[in-house]
Amino acid sequence: MANTDFHLQFQDFEDGQGFTENNQDATTVSIDDPIKSRKQRKATGNAFEEEDSDDKTELLSGQKKSAPFWTFEYYQMLFDVDSHQVKNRIVGSFLPWSGKNFAEVYLRSNPDLYGPFWICATLVFAIAISGNISSFLVNYGQPKYKYVPDFRKVTMAATAIYSYAWLVPLALWGFLTWRNRKITSLVSYSFMQIVCVYGYSLFIYIPAVILWIIPSEGLRWCSIVVALCLSGSVLVMTFWPATRADKPRISIAIISAIVILHVLLAIGCKTCFFSTYEMDSSKVHNEPSTATNTSSTKAN
Amino acid sequence: MAEVEESSKPMFAGLSDISISEDIPVEGDISVPVSSHNADNDFSTLDEPVKDTILRDLRAVGQKFVHVMYPKKSSALLRDWDLWGPLILCVTLALMLQGGSVDSEEEGRPQFAEVFVIIWFGSVIITLNSKLLGGTISFFQSLCVLGYCILPLTVAMIVCRIVLVGGSGLVSFVVRLIVVTASFSWSTFASTAFLADSQPPNRKALVVYPVFLFYFVIGWMILTFSPSQ
């Protein structure tokens, strides 16, 4: 009796769990389905177990992140984050609790490209807008000055920020991978994880850049130092485990290179886009030096 | 138990005899319900005067403008998307932002091409972003919505130019600031009303923020526009 009825009776699966486990080979209409079923699980689970359900769904469904990089699905996997995850990562990027490794705690083999891309875009526009506002305020009282919005700041800022956010991780990843062949270290990061860490570490500059509108040198240097300390320490704590196993000379060289590049970016942005007095623009700077010349001709 | 299994066998055995392709006749009519658009498409729109064609398209664009100005959750914008409206708005905005005169003062002001590229490139990137985050809206529908929601900002640009004719002191700046802020929040709110349903619920903030940034930058360009003397 029970045997015949078993096939005919309605079987109640749990919310999404049994469905994804048992119907691995179910006909799928679109390639998006595995990702949609993961999302259904996430939508029904509580926020408390969000981070754990990431690892669980990967293990249970057996889907590894291995779509080839020319398909849309590969990039969709890189955007597989929720709003509160992004918020947590942003907060973690400038509050360095001692001992917590950003990549370990927040990324956990789920690096995303959403944060780095939009933080860089916001920073580009914040620099351009604040630079325009500050030059307007500085020259406000002068009679012959006519405010013209300088649109080239956007393109210059975009070039500088995006190349920092992509080329420096590329160089760092290449160097760490090369060293990893000689010395097995405990921690090794993928390229996307390094890009992610760098992208999120730029977040603290957004409020700093907005503070730079106020034309006071002391305040500007103060905010630079604070921002550098916070995000620099997060970067150092992230990369220190990866280079600790190496020779002390090389590991110190890497860490100091990371910090120096971070400092150069901040000071470069400040000098190129926010000159307080016209004589400041005659300072020659290492980074985009043509920009200094154009800003000095514009101020006249 | 044995007799139950015996009786179950013929029940299931009968099932295996049915082959769908031979025994059950499949025939019928497949007719796709055509809307009035398609019915007209084949022969009558080719013969009608050009004025009718243009007026029909303009009327469709105008109807969508009304939908944008009073954003209720309607699907008209998504169903019958078109890119004429965004093109008209984008060209108007870029022309007005250019200032209309070519002299040496122009070196810093956004050029026509820059505004055009920002609007279209920005819309494409926001659409890609929402699709990558798992949105179910199609590419051109999203472009259509984002383009149509520039309408409040274009209206604000017209108002700003009128205000600037009167003078460019502090009062006019405050007035322009209020107008641009109101229209940029209207744009963001309108586009969110159209796009919100197609996003997964726990990622709405991630999708709305780039839209906010996009309209903020356009509003900034409008606010800082200063005419050349």
Short mmCIF file of C-alpha atoms in Angstrom, two decimals:
data_model
loop_
_atom_site.label_atom_id
_atom_site.label_comp_id
_atom_site.label_asym_id
_atom_site.label_seq_id
_atom_site.Cartn_x
_atom_site.Cartn_y
_atom_site.Cartn_z
CA MET A 1 0.00 0.00 0.00
CA ALA A 2 2.71 2.36 0.95
CA ASN A 3 4.74 1.63 -2.18
CA THR A 4 2.08 2.57 -4.70
CA ASP A 5 1.03 5.60 -2.77
CA PHE A 6 4.55 6.89 -2.48
CA HIS A 7 4.76 7.87 -6.12
CA LEU A 8 1.32 9.37 -6.20
CA GLN A 9 1.51 11.37 -3.02
CA PHE A 10 2.55 14.96 -3.03
CA GLN A 11 6.00 15.26 -1.59
CA ASP A 12 6.81 18.29 0.39
CA PHE A 13 10.30 19.55 -0.09
CA GLU A 14 11.75 22.20 2.16
CA ASP A 15 12.02 25.75 1.00
CA GLY A 16 14.81 25.53 -1.46
CA GLN A 17 17.15 23.05 0.09
CA GLY A 18 15.80 19.78 -1.28
CA PHE A 19 15.19 21.32 -4.64
CA THR A 20 18.76 22.30 -5.31
CA GLU A 21 20.15 19.10 -3.87
CA ASN A 22 17.98 16.62 -5.69
CA ASN A 23 17.39 18.35 -8.97
CA GLN A 24 20.90 18.85 -10.11
CA ASP A 25 20.09 17.41 -13.51
CA ALA A 26 16.68 18.92 -13.83
CA THR A 27 16.10 20.56 -17.15
CA THR A 28 17.09 24.12 -16.91
CA VAL A 29 15.73 26.65 -19.30
CA SER A 30 18.50 29.19 -18.96
CA ILE A 31 22.04 29.18 -17.78
CA ASP A 32 21.09 31.59 -15.03
CA ASP A 33 19.15 28.99 -13.09
CA PRO A 34 21.87 27.74 -10.74
CA ILE A 35 22.52 31.29 -9.69
CA LYS A 36 18.80 31.99 -9.27
CA SER A 37 18.32 28.99 -7.03
CA ARG A 38 21.22 30.17 -4.89
CA LYS A 39 19.52 33.50 -4.60
CA GLN A 40 16.25 31.90 -3.59
CA ARG A 41 18.08 30.18 -0.78
CA LYS A 42 19.67 33.42 0.26
CA ALA A 43 16.40 35.31 0.17
CA THR A 44 14.74 32.84 2.47
CA GLY A 45 17.60 32.40 4.92
CA ASN A 46 18.07 34.99 7.64
CA ALA A 47 20.77 37.57 7.66
CA PHE A 48 22.42 35.75 10.52
CA GLU A 49 23.49 32.86 8.36
CA GLU A 50 24.19 34.80 5.20
CA GLU A 51 27.94 34.41 5.31
CA ASP A 52 27.74 30.72 6.15
CA SER A 53 25.22 29.94 3.47
CA ASP A 54 27.74 31.14 0.89
CA ASP A 55 30.11 28.32 1.72
CA LYS A 56 27.31 25.87 2.27
CA THR A 57 25.68 26.42 -1.09
CA GLU A 58 28.98 26.07 -2.84
CA LEU A 59 29.72 22.78 -1.15
CA LEU A 60 26.22 21.40 -1.43
CA SER A 61 25.53 22.26 -5.01
CA GLY A 62 29.01 21.36 -6.09
CA GLN A 63 29.26 24.30 -8.43
CA LYS A 64 32.69 25.75 -8.55
CA LYS A 65 33.40 29.16 -9.95
CA SER A 66 34.78 27.91 -13.21
CA ALA A 67 32.94 29.53 -16.06
CA PRO A 68 35.35 30.69 -18.75
CA PHE A 69 36.18 34.34 -18.60
CA TRP A 70 34.59 35.27 -21.88
CA THR A 71 31.10 34.32 -20.76
CA PHE A 72 28.67 36.59 -18.99
CA GLU A 73 28.29 34.09 -16.13
CA TYR A 74 31.90 34.52 -15.10
CA TYR A 75 31.32 38.18 -14.43
CA GLN A 76 27.98 37.49 -12.82
CA MET A 77 29.81 35.39 -10.26
CA LEU A 78 31.96 38.38 -9.48
CA PHE A 79 28.88 40.43 -8.62
CA ASP A 80 27.36 37.88 -6.33
CA VAL A 81 27.03 40.06 -3.26
CA ASP A 82 24.15 41.46 -1.28
CA SER A 83 23.71 44.99 -0.02
CA HIS A 84 24.62 44.22 3.56
CA GLN A 85 27.70 42.28 2.51
CA VAL A 86 28.94 45.30 0.61
CA LYS A 87 28.18 47.49 3.59
CA ASN A 88 30.14 45.19 5.91
CA ARG A 89 33.08 45.12 3.57
CA ILE A 90 33.14 48.89 3.30
CA VAL A 91 33.06 49.28 7.07
CA GLY A 92 35.77 46.69 7.45
CA SER A 93 38.00 48.46 5.00
CA PHE A 94 38.70 51.42 7.22
CA LEU A 95 38.28 50.00 10.71
CA PRO A 96 41.31 47.83 11.25
CA TRP A 97 40.66 45.57 14.17
CA SER A 98 43.95 44.11 15.20
CA GLY A 99 44.58 40.71 13.82
CA LYS A 100 41.67 40.63 11.43
CA ASN A 101 42.68 40.06 7.89
CA PHE A 102 40.28 41.83 5.53
CA ALA A 103 40.52 39.20 2.86
CA GLU A 104 39.97 36.42 5.31
CA VAL A 105 37.12 37.88 7.28
CA TYR A 106 35.13 39.62 4.62
CA LEU A 107 36.04 38.23 1.27
CA ARG A 108 36.23 34.54 2.12
CA SER A 109 36.80 33.40 -1.45
CA ASN A 110 33.91 35.51 -2.72
CA PRO A 111 35.62 38.59 -4.08
CA ASP A 112 33.35 41.00 -5.87
CA LEU A 113 33.94 43.63 -8.48
CA TYR A 114 30.95 45.78 -7.52
CA GLY A 115 32.69 47.48 -4.60
CA PRO A 116 35.99 48.33 -6.31
CA PHE A 117 34.33 49.59 -9.48
CA TRP A 118 31.74 51.85 -7.91
CA ILE A 119 34.01 53.09 -5.14
CA CYS A 120 36.55 54.13 -7.78
CA ALA A 121 33.82 55.80 -9.86
CA THR A 122 32.50 57.69 -6.82
CA LEU A 123 36.02 58.74 -5.90
CA VAL A 124 36.68 60.04 -9.42
CA PHE A 125 33.57 62.19 -9.38
CA ALA A 126 34.15 63.27 -5.79
CA ILE A 127 37.64 64.47 -6.67
CA ALA A 128 36.43 66.31 -9.76
CA ILE A 129 33.51 67.98 -7.99
CA SER A 130 35.46 68.89 -4.85
CA GLY A 131 38.33 70.19 -6.93
CA ASN A 132 35.99 72.45 -8.84
CA ILE A 133 34.28 73.66 -5.68
CA SER A 134 37.54 74.38 -3.90
CA SER A 135 39.02 76.33 -6.80
CA PHE A 136 35.78 78.27 -7.01
CA LEU A 137 35.86 79.10 -3.30
CA VAL A 138 39.49 80.10 -3.35
CA ASN A 139 39.00 82.53 -6.18
CA TYR A 140 35.62 83.75 -5.09
CA GLY A 141 36.58 87.23 -4.02
CA GLN A 142 38.74 88.08 -6.96
CA PRO A 143 37.00 90.40 -9.39
CA LYS A 144 38.35 89.20 -12.70
CA TYR A 145 37.79 85.50 -12.05
CA LYS A 146 35.12 83.74 -14.01
CA TYR A 147 34.24 80.27 -12.87
CA VAL A 148 34.47 77.69 -15.59
CA PRO A 149 33.81 74.09 -14.64
CA ASP A 150 36.91 72.16 -15.51
CA PHE A 151 35.78 68.96 -17.05
CA ARG A 152 39.21 67.60 -17.77
CA LYS A 153 39.65 66.91 -14.09
CA VAL A 154 37.23 64.05 -14.48
CA THR A 155 39.26 62.34 -17.16
CA MET A 156 42.55 62.88 -15.36
CA ALA A 157 41.18 61.66 -12.07
CA ALA A 158 39.61 58.64 -13.75
CA THR A 159 42.89 57.66 -15.37
CA ALA A 160 44.86 58.03 -12.16
CA ILE A 161 42.44 56.21 -9.88
CA TYR A 162 41.58 53.35 -12.17
CA SER A 163 45.19 52.67 -13.09
CA TYR A 164 46.08 52.66 -9.39
CA ALA A 165 43.23 50.29 -8.62
CA TRP A 166 44.14 47.84 -11.37
CA LEU A 167 47.85 48.10 -12.17
CA VAL A 168 49.15 48.05 -8.61
CA PRO A 169 47.20 44.88 -7.73
CA LEU A 170 48.42 43.34 -10.96
CA ALA A 171 52.03 44.08 -10.10
CA LEU A 172 51.55 42.92 -6.53
CA TRP A 173 49.85 39.71 -7.59
CA GLY A 174 52.56 38.97 -10.11
CA PHE A 175 55.26 39.56 -7.55
CA LEU A 176 53.59 37.47 -4.86
CA THR A 177 52.95 34.61 -7.26
CA TRP A 178 56.56 34.68 -8.36
CA ARG A 179 57.76 34.60 -4.77
CA ASN A 180 55.30 31.85 -3.95
CA ARG A 181 57.10 29.50 -6.27
CA LYS A 182 60.21 29.78 -4.20
CA ILE A 183 58.70 30.03 -0.76
CA THR A 184 55.47 28.34 0.18
CA SER A 185 53.58 30.78 2.28
CA LEU A 186 50.46 30.10 4.24
CA VAL A 187 48.30 32.54 2.45
CA SER A 188 48.09 33.21 -1.22
CA TYR A 189 45.64 35.58 -2.81
CA SER A 190 44.04 35.43 -6.18
CA PHE A 191 44.14 38.44 -8.46
CA MET A 192 40.50 39.28 -7.89
CA GLN A 193 40.96 39.24 -4.13
CA ILE A 194 43.82 41.73 -4.34
CA VAL A 195 41.82 44.00 -6.64
CA CYS A 196 38.92 43.75 -4.21
CA VAL A 197 41.06 44.67 -1.19
CA TYR A 198 42.57 47.65 -2.99
CA GLY A 199 39.20 48.84 -4.24
CA TYR A 200 37.60 48.78 -0.83
CA SER A 201 40.63 50.41 0.76
CA LEU A 202 40.05 53.47 -1.42
CA PHE A 203 36.71 54.08 0.25
CA ILE A 204 38.11 56.19 3.10
CA TYR A 205 39.36 58.73 0.57
CA ILE A 206 35.83 59.72 -0.41
CA PRO A 207 35.01 61.56 2.82
CA ALA A 208 38.59 62.83 2.94
CA VAL A 209 38.24 64.34 -0.53
CA ILE A 210 34.97 65.98 0.42
CA LEU A 211 36.69 67.49 3.45
CA TRP A 212 39.32 68.96 1.14
CA ILE A 213 36.77 71.45 -0.13
CA ILE A 214 37.48 73.56 2.93
CA PRO A 215 40.51 75.59 1.93
CA SER A 216 42.58 75.05 5.03
CA GLU A 217 45.94 73.36 4.65
CA GLY A 218 46.03 72.02 8.18
CA LEU A 219 42.67 70.31 7.84
CA ARG A 220 43.67 68.79 4.51
CA TRP A 221 46.90 67.33 5.78
CA CYS A 222 45.17 66.10 8.89
CA SER A 223 42.53 64.25 6.91
CA ILE A 224 45.16 62.77 4.60
CA VAL A 225 47.10 61.42 7.54
CA VAL A 226 44.04 59.92 9.18
CA ALA A 227 42.83 58.30 5.96
CA LEU A 228 46.28 56.95 5.21
CA CYS A 229 46.66 55.46 8.65
CA LEU A 230 43.34 53.69 8.54
CA SER A 231 43.40 52.25 5.06
CA GLY A 232 47.14 51.71 5.05
CA SER A 233 46.92 49.60 8.16
CA VAL A 234 44.17 47.48 6.63
CA LEU A 235 46.31 46.90 3.55
CA VAL A 236 49.35 46.05 5.63
CA MET A 237 47.44 43.61 7.78
CA THR A 238 46.04 41.94 4.70
CA PHE A 239 49.33 41.44 2.96
CA TRP A 240 51.57 40.79 5.90
CA PRO A 241 50.58 37.10 6.22
CA ALA A 242 51.32 36.59 2.56
CA THR A 243 54.85 37.87 2.76
CA ARG A 244 55.73 36.88 6.30
CA ALA A 245 57.31 33.61 5.25
CA ASP A 246 59.67 35.35 2.91
CA LYS A 247 63.06 36.80 3.62
CA PRO A 248 62.64 39.79 5.95
CA ARG A 249 64.25 42.17 3.46
CA ILE A 250 61.81 41.29 0.73
CA SER A 251 58.74 41.28 2.93
CA ILE A 252 59.60 44.69 4.33
CA ALA A 253 60.25 45.94 0.82
CA ILE A 254 56.82 44.80 -0.34
CA ILE A 255 54.99 46.25 2.61
CA SER A 256 56.74 49.58 2.35
CA ALA A 257 56.11 49.69 -1.41
CA ILE A 258 52.40 49.21 -0.76
CA VAL A 259 52.36 51.99 1.80
CA ILE A 260 54.44 54.38 -0.31
CA LEU A 261 52.21 53.94 -3.36
CA HIS A 262 49.16 54.58 -1.22
CA VAL A 263 50.72 57.77 0.13
CA LEU A 264 51.75 58.90 -3.34
CA LEU A 265 48.21 58.51 -4.62
CA ALA A 266 46.78 60.67 -1.85
CA ILE A 267 49.39 63.40 -2.12
CA GLY A 268 49.26 63.33 -5.90
CA CYS A 269 45.52 63.85 -5.94
CA LYS A 270 45.74 66.65 -3.44
CA THR A 271 48.44 68.51 -5.30
CA CYS A 272 47.00 68.11 -8.77
CA PHE A 273 43.42 68.94 -8.06
CA PHE A 274 43.43 71.15 -5.01
CA SER A 275 45.91 73.95 -5.25
CA THR A 276 45.23 76.56 -2.60
CA TYR A 277 47.36 79.37 -3.92
CA GLU A 278 48.58 80.02 -7.42
CA MET A 279 52.20 79.63 -6.42
CA ASP A 280 51.53 76.08 -5.31
CA SER A 281 50.89 75.01 -8.84
CA SER A 282 54.51 75.61 -9.76
CA LYS A 283 55.58 72.63 -7.63
CA VAL A 284 56.79 69.82 -9.82
CA HIS A 285 55.38 66.47 -8.89
CA ASN A 286 56.26 62.87 -9.80
CA GLU A 287 52.83 61.70 -10.83
CA PRO A 288 50.94 63.30 -13.72
CA SER A 289 53.22 66.25 -14.16
CA THR A 290 51.41 67.58 -17.23
CA ALA A 291 48.37 68.04 -15.05
CA THR A 292 50.24 70.48 -12.86
CA ASN A 293 51.09 72.63 -15.88
CA THR A 294 47.55 72.72 -17.15
CA SER A 295 46.15 73.60 -13.75
CA SER A 296 48.60 76.47 -13.43
CA THR A 297 47.65 77.88 -16.84
CA LYS A 298 43.99 77.53 -15.98
CA ALA A 299 44.30 79.40 -12.73
CA ASN A 300 45.65 82.39 -14.59
CA MET B 1 1.80 -7.38 -0.10
CA ALA B 2 2.31 -9.73 -3.04
CA GLU B 3 -1.16 -9.17 -4.40
CA VAL B 4 -0.70 -5.45 -4.14
CA GLU B 5 2.38 -5.66 -6.26
CA GLU B 6 0.64 -7.84 -8.79
CA SER B 7 -2.21 -5.44 -9.12
CA SER B 8 0.18 -2.55 -9.44
CA LYS B 9 2.00 -4.17 -12.37
CA PRO B 10 -0.77 -4.01 -14.98
CA MET B 11 -1.50 -0.43 -13.92
CA PHE B 12 2.00 0.62 -14.73
CA ALA B 13 2.36 -1.78 -17.60
CA GLY B 14 -0.45 -0.04 -19.39
CA LEU B 15 1.33 3.21 -19.18
CA SER B 16 4.30 1.96 -21.13
CA ASP B 17 2.14 1.14 -24.14
CA ILE B 18 1.15 4.66 -24.82
CA SER B 19 3.25 6.36 -27.41
CA ILE B 20 2.28 9.91 -27.84
CA SER B 21 3.27 10.46 -31.38
CA GLU B 22 0.95 7.82 -32.88
CA ASP B 23 -2.09 7.38 -30.71
CA ILE B 24 -3.01 10.87 -29.66
CA PRO B 25 -3.67 13.09 -32.61
CA VAL B 26 -2.11 16.49 -32.25
CA GLU B 27 -3.60 19.11 -34.39
CA GLY B 28 -4.99 22.52 -34.03
CA ASP B 29 -4.37 26.11 -34.76
CA ILE B 30 -1.49 28.07 -33.48
CA SER B 31 -2.33 31.70 -33.67
CA VAL B 32 -0.30 34.40 -32.05
CA PRO B 33 -2.48 37.22 -30.78
CA VAL B 34 -1.30 40.23 -32.70
CA SER B 35 -1.49 43.70 -31.26
CA SER B 36 -2.61 46.61 -33.32
CA HIS B 37 1.02 47.54 -34.01
CA ASN B 38 1.78 44.31 -35.84
CA ALA B 39 -1.45 44.34 -37.71
CA ASP B 40 -0.58 47.65 -39.22
CA ASN B 41 3.02 46.79 -39.87
CA ASP B 42 2.76 44.77 -43.00
CA PHE B 43 1.29 47.05 -45.56
CA SER B 44 -0.50 50.09 -44.25
CA THR B 45 2.33 52.00 -42.62
CA LEU B 46 4.30 52.08 -45.80
CA ASP B 47 1.62 53.97 -47.62
CA GLU B 48 0.61 56.44 -45.01
CA PRO B 49 1.90 59.98 -45.18
CA VAL B 50 5.11 60.70 -43.33
CA LYS B 51 3.31 63.13 -41.05
CA ASP B 52 1.24 60.27 -39.64
CA THR B 53 4.27 58.14 -38.93
CA ILE B 54 6.11 60.93 -37.22
CA LEU B 55 3.08 62.00 -35.23
CA ARG B 56 2.45 58.48 -34.05
CA ASP B 57 5.98 58.12 -32.79
CA LEU B 58 5.89 61.55 -31.21
CA ARG B 59 2.67 60.70 -29.49
CA ALA B 60 4.20 57.52 -28.06
CA VAL B 61 7.19 59.50 -26.84
CA GLY B 62 4.94 62.15 -25.33
CA GLN B 63 2.88 59.55 -23.54
CA LYS B 64 6.01 58.17 -21.95
CA PHE B 65 7.01 61.67 -20.89
CA VAL B 66 3.73 61.88 -19.00
CA HIS B 67 4.46 58.54 -17.37
CA VAL B 68 7.82 59.82 -16.21
CA MET B 69 6.48 63.07 -14.81
CA TYR B 70 3.85 61.20 -12.77
CA PRO B 71 5.66 57.99 -11.90
CA LYS B 72 3.18 55.37 -10.89
CA LYS B 73 4.13 51.77 -11.06
CA SER B 74 3.07 51.27 -14.63
CA SER B 75 4.66 48.94 -17.09
CA ALA B 76 4.05 51.06 -20.17
CA LEU B 77 7.61 52.29 -20.25
CA LEU B 78 8.95 48.79 -20.02
CA ARG B 79 6.56 47.16 -22.43
CA ASP B 80 6.83 49.49 -25.39
CA TRP B 81 10.34 50.72 -24.99
CA ASP B 82 11.87 53.00 -27.55
CA LEU B 83 15.03 55.00 -27.68
CA TRP B 84 13.71 58.08 -29.49
CA GLY B 85 12.80 59.86 -26.29
CA PRO B 86 16.20 59.38 -24.66
CA LEU B 87 17.88 60.53 -27.86
CA ILE B 88 15.81 63.70 -28.05
CA LEU B 89 16.43 64.47 -24.37
CA CYS B 90 20.12 63.73 -24.56
CA VAL B 91 20.70 65.90 -27.62
CA THR B 92 18.68 68.76 -26.11
CA LEU B 93 20.59 68.58 -22.85
CA ALA B 94 23.98 68.38 -24.55
CA LEU B 95 23.18 71.30 -26.83
CA MET B 96 22.03 73.47 -23.95
CA LEU B 97 25.03 72.58 -21.84
CA GLN B 98 27.33 73.59 -24.60
CA GLY B 99 26.51 77.24 -24.29
CA GLY B 100 25.95 77.87 -27.93
CA SER B 101 28.98 80.01 -28.68
CA VAL B 102 32.44 78.94 -29.71
CA ASP B 103 35.17 80.99 -28.16
CA SER B 104 38.27 80.52 -26.06
CA GLU B 105 36.23 80.34 -22.89
CA GLU B 106 35.14 76.87 -23.91
CA GLU B 107 38.23 75.02 -22.83
CA GLY B 108 36.91 73.68 -19.59
CA ARG B 109 33.22 73.42 -20.27
CA PRO B 110 31.88 69.95 -21.13
CA GLN B 111 31.73 69.55 -24.84
CA PHE B 112 28.75 68.13 -26.64
CA ALA B 113 30.53 64.83 -27.17
CA GLU B 114 31.46 64.56 -23.51
CA VAL B 115 27.89 65.02 -22.31
CA PHE B 116 26.61 62.59 -24.92
CA VAL B 117 29.19 59.99 -23.97
CA ILE B 118 28.57 60.41 -20.26
CA ILE B 119 24.83 59.92 -20.64
CA TRP B 120 24.94 56.94 -22.96
CA PHE B 121 28.02 55.29 -21.55
CA GLY B 122 26.72 55.82 -18.03
CA SER B 123 23.37 54.26 -18.93
CA VAL B 124 25.08 51.27 -20.48
CA ILE B 125 27.25 50.73 -17.44
CA ILE B 126 24.32 51.01 -15.05
CA THR B 127 22.35 48.54 -17.16
CA LEU B 128 25.27 46.11 -17.18
CA ASN B 129 25.58 46.53 -13.45
CA SER B 130 21.96 45.71 -12.82
CA LYS B 131 22.09 42.70 -15.13
CA LEU B 132 25.24 41.41 -13.46
CA LEU B 133 23.58 41.72 -10.08
CA GLY B 134 20.82 39.47 -11.31
CA GLY B 135 18.16 41.81 -12.62
CA THR B 136 15.53 40.47 -14.96
CA ILE B 137 15.08 43.58 -17.03
CA SER B 138 16.30 43.53 -20.58
CA PHE B 139 19.15 45.68 -21.85
CA PHE B 140 17.18 48.11 -23.98
CA GLN B 141 14.31 48.41 -21.54
CA SER B 142 16.72 49.61 -18.93
CA LEU B 143 18.36 52.06 -21.35
CA CYS B 144 14.90 53.34 -22.21
CA VAL B 145 13.92 53.92 -18.58
CA LEU B 146 17.18 55.64 -17.67
CA GLY B 147 17.00 57.84 -20.73
CA TYR B 148 13.41 58.89 -20.20
CA CYS B 149 14.05 59.75 -16.57
CA ILE B 150 16.46 62.46 -17.66
CA LEU B 151 13.36 64.51 -18.53
CA PRO B 152 13.11 66.30 -15.14
CA LEU B 153 16.76 67.28 -15.42
CA THR B 154 16.22 68.67 -18.91
CA VAL B 155 13.31 70.72 -17.62
CA ALA B 156 15.57 71.96 -14.82
CA MET B 157 18.19 72.94 -17.39
CA ILE B 158 15.66 75.04 -19.27
CA VAL B 159 14.57 76.71 -16.04
CA CYS B 160 18.19 77.37 -15.08
CA ARG B 161 18.91 79.05 -18.38
CA ILE B 162 15.88 81.25 -17.98
CA VAL B 163 16.97 82.16 -14.45
CA LEU B 164 20.48 82.89 -15.65
CA VAL B 165 19.14 85.39 -18.14
CA GLY B 166 18.02 87.41 -15.17
CA GLY B 167 21.44 87.47 -13.56
CA SER B 168 24.00 85.18 -11.99
CA GLY B 169 24.24 86.32 -8.40
CA LEU B 170 23.69 84.49 -5.18
CA VAL B 171 19.89 84.52 -5.40
CA SER B 172 19.88 82.93 -8.81
CA PHE B 173 22.35 80.33 -7.55
CA VAL B 174 20.10 79.39 -4.66
CA VAL B 175 17.09 79.15 -6.96
CA ARG B 176 19.02 76.99 -9.40
CA LEU B 177 20.29 74.81 -6.59
CA ILE B 178 16.78 74.14 -5.35
CA VAL B 179 15.45 73.43 -8.84
CA VAL B 180 18.29 71.06 -9.74
CA THR B 181 18.11 69.22 -6.42
CA ALA B 182 14.38 68.72 -6.76
CA SER B 183 14.61 67.50 -10.33
CA PHE B 184 17.51 65.15 -9.69
CA SER B 185 15.69 63.50 -6.78
CA TRP B 186 12.59 63.28 -8.97
CA SER B 187 14.61 61.54 -11.68
CA THR B 188 16.11 59.08 -9.23
CA PHE B 189 12.74 58.38 -7.67
CA ALA B 190 11.06 57.90 -11.05
CA SER B 191 13.64 55.51 -12.39
CA THR B 192 13.66 53.54 -9.14
CA ALA B 193 9.89 53.19 -9.39
CA PHE B 194 10.25 51.61 -12.80
CA LEU B 195 13.31 49.50 -12.18
CA ALA B 196 12.71 48.33 -8.64
CA ASP B 197 10.50 45.38 -9.40
CA SER B 198 12.98 43.68 -11.64
CA GLN B 199 15.72 43.43 -9.02
CA PRO B 200 16.25 40.76 -6.38
CA PRO B 201 15.06 42.22 -3.07
CA ASN B 202 18.32 42.05 -1.15
CA ARG B 203 20.27 43.96 -3.77
CA LYS B 204 18.03 46.92 -4.40
CA ALA B 205 20.39 49.36 -2.71
CA LEU B 206 23.25 48.12 -4.85
CA VAL B 207 21.27 48.87 -7.98
CA VAL B 208 19.83 52.21 -6.90
CA TYR B 209 23.17 53.75 -5.89
CA PRO B 210 24.69 53.91 -9.41
CA VAL B 211 21.46 55.48 -10.69
CA PHE B 212 21.74 58.08 -7.94
CA LEU B 213 25.36 58.77 -8.84
CA PHE B 214 24.48 59.08 -12.54
CA TYR B 215 21.76 61.67 -12.04
CA PHE B 216 23.85 63.46 -9.43
CA VAL B 217 26.67 63.96 -11.93
CA ILE B 218 24.26 65.20 -14.60
CA GLY B 219 22.64 67.52 -12.06
CA TRP B 220 26.09 68.80 -11.14
CA MET B 221 26.87 69.59 -14.76
CA ILE B 222 23.59 71.49 -15.03
CA LEU B 223 24.15 73.40 -11.81
CA THR B 224 27.65 74.55 -12.67
CA PHE B 225 26.70 75.69 -16.13
CA SER B 226 27.58 79.29 -16.63
CA PRO B 227 26.85 81.06 -19.88
CA SER B 228 29.64 82.82 -21.68
CA GLN B 229 29.18 86.52 -22.05
#
